[in-house]
């Protein structure tokens, strides 16, 4: 599965003609895929996980970077309060909607800005 995701990200980076899309794909790759691969490799070698999935910071980073995908991990975490869980469960869709709105509204401006600095 990780190999297929890697191929998809790689092809997206190669064939995308949009600087903004490349920036988004690079961030997805760096913040989600690379740590996942390193953790899977360590686990396959029989080593203990270097990342505590019960830590509040880990869950928060995943919520910010992967959004909806991290919600099950949030609700399984025993170290965070129910209030924290409810707030993030509401906040994730709101942040996703704001992000999509900003991209839809300002895509051309962001693309032009990235072309000017690149």
Short mmCIF file of C-alpha atoms in Angstrom, two decimals:
data_model
loop_
_atom_site.label_atom_id
_atom_site.label_comp_id
_atom_site.label_asym_id
_atom_site.label_seq_id
_atom_site.Cartn_x
_atom_site.Cartn_y
_atom_site.Cartn_z
CA UNK A 1 0.00 0.00 0.00
CA UNK A 2 2.81 2.41 0.87
CA UNK A 3 4.46 1.68 -2.47
CA UNK A 4 1.27 2.56 -4.35
CA UNK A 5 0.91 5.80 -2.39
CA UNK A 6 4.56 6.62 -3.11
CA UNK A 7 4.05 6.04 -6.83
CA UNK A 8 0.97 8.27 -6.81
CA UNK A 9 2.79 11.08 -5.03
CA UNK A 10 5.80 10.72 -7.33
CA UNK A 11 3.71 10.78 -10.49
CA UNK A 12 1.79 13.76 -9.15
CA UNK A 13 5.06 15.62 -8.59
CA UNK A 14 6.42 14.69 -12.01
CA UNK A 15 3.35 15.45 -14.12
CA UNK A 16 1.85 18.35 -12.20
CA UNK A 17 2.30 21.62 -14.03
CA UNK A 18 1.11 23.60 -11.05
CA UNK A 19 3.65 24.94 -8.55
CA UNK A 20 0.98 25.04 -5.86
CA UNK A 21 0.04 21.40 -6.40
CA UNK A 22 3.71 20.42 -6.21
CA UNK A 23 4.05 22.33 -2.93
CA UNK A 24 1.00 20.55 -1.50
CA UNK A 25 2.27 17.13 -2.62
CA UNK A 26 5.73 17.75 -1.18
CA UNK A 27 4.20 18.67 2.19
CA UNK A 28 2.05 15.54 2.15
CA UNK A 29 5.12 13.49 1.34
CA UNK A 30 7.37 15.04 4.00
CA UNK A 31 4.90 15.22 6.88
CA UNK A 32 2.98 11.99 6.46
CA UNK A 33 4.59 9.52 4.14
CA UNK A 34 8.26 9.70 5.16
CA UNK A 35 7.62 9.25 8.92
CA UNK A 36 5.18 6.42 8.18
CA UNK A 37 7.76 4.58 6.07
CA UNK A 38 10.48 4.99 8.69
CA UNK A 39 8.16 3.71 11.41
CA UNK A 40 7.04 0.74 9.29
CA UNK A 41 10.67 -0.13 8.56
CA UNK A 42 11.58 -0.04 12.27
CA UNK A 43 8.56 -2.17 13.12
CA UNK A 44 9.48 -4.71 10.43
CA UNK A 45 12.99 -4.96 11.90
CA UNK A 46 11.45 -5.85 15.26
CA UNK A 47 12.48 -2.61 16.93
CA UNK A 48 10.32 -0.78 19.41
CA UNK A 49 8.41 2.19 18.05
CA UNK A 50 10.23 5.50 18.40
CA UNK A 51 6.96 7.40 18.29
CA UNK A 52 4.50 7.18 21.15
CA UNK A 53 1.11 7.14 19.44
CA UNK A 54 -0.51 7.94 22.78
CA UNK A 55 1.20 11.31 23.07
CA UNK A 56 -0.88 14.44 22.68
CA UNK A 57 1.61 16.18 20.38
CA UNK A 58 1.73 13.23 17.98
CA UNK A 59 -2.05 13.11 17.64
CA UNK A 60 -2.20 16.90 17.21
CA UNK A 61 0.41 16.87 14.44
CA UNK A 62 -1.46 14.08 12.66
CA UNK A 63 -4.75 15.97 12.97
CA UNK A 64 -3.19 19.05 11.41
CA UNK A 65 -1.38 17.23 8.61
CA UNK A 66 -3.74 14.37 7.74
CA UNK A 67 -7.06 15.65 9.04
CA UNK A 68 -9.87 13.12 9.02
CA UNK A 69 -7.49 10.15 8.88
CA UNK A 70 -6.26 10.87 12.41
CA UNK A 71 -9.67 11.06 14.07
CA UNK A 72 -9.82 7.34 14.98
CA UNK A 73 -6.38 7.62 16.62
CA UNK A 74 -7.60 10.67 18.53
CA UNK A 75 -10.60 8.84 19.96
CA UNK A 76 -8.51 5.77 20.89
CA UNK A 77 -5.99 7.89 22.78
CA UNK A 78 -6.36 7.57 26.56
CA UNK A 79 -4.08 10.51 27.38
CA UNK A 80 -6.29 13.24 25.98
CA UNK A 81 -9.47 14.53 27.56
CA UNK A 82 -12.93 14.09 26.10
CA UNK A 83 -13.12 17.87 25.69
CA UNK A 84 -9.92 17.82 23.58
CA UNK A 85 -11.39 15.03 21.44
CA UNK A 86 -14.66 16.88 20.85
CA UNK A 87 -12.93 20.16 20.01
CA UNK A 88 -10.62 18.51 17.46
CA UNK A 89 -13.45 16.46 15.97
CA UNK A 90 -15.27 19.72 15.25
CA UNK A 91 -12.13 21.65 14.30
CA UNK A 92 -10.83 19.20 11.67
CA UNK A 93 -13.80 19.55 9.26
CA UNK A 94 -13.86 23.33 9.81
CA UNK A 95 -10.13 23.61 9.00
CA UNK A 96 -10.59 21.37 5.95
CA UNK A 97 -13.45 23.54 4.68
CA UNK A 98 -11.43 26.73 5.22
CA UNK A 99 -8.42 25.20 3.44
CA UNK A 100 -10.57 24.09 0.47
CA UNK A 101 -12.26 27.50 0.32
CA UNK A 102 -8.92 29.33 0.33
CA UNK A 103 -7.51 27.08 -2.38
CA UNK A 104 -10.62 27.40 -4.54
CA UNK A 105 -10.85 31.15 -4.10
CA UNK A 106 -7.19 32.07 -4.41
CA UNK A 107 -5.70 29.25 -6.51
CA UNK A 108 -4.74 31.50 -9.42
CA UNK A 109 -3.21 34.14 -7.13
CA UNK A 110 -1.23 31.55 -5.19
CA UNK A 111 -0.08 29.92 -8.42
CA UNK A 112 1.08 33.26 -9.86
CA UNK A 113 2.89 34.09 -6.61
CA UNK A 114 4.74 30.77 -6.64
CA UNK A 115 5.71 31.20 -10.29
CA UNK A 116 7.13 34.66 -9.54
CA UNK A 117 9.31 33.43 -6.69
CA UNK A 118 10.33 30.23 -8.51
#
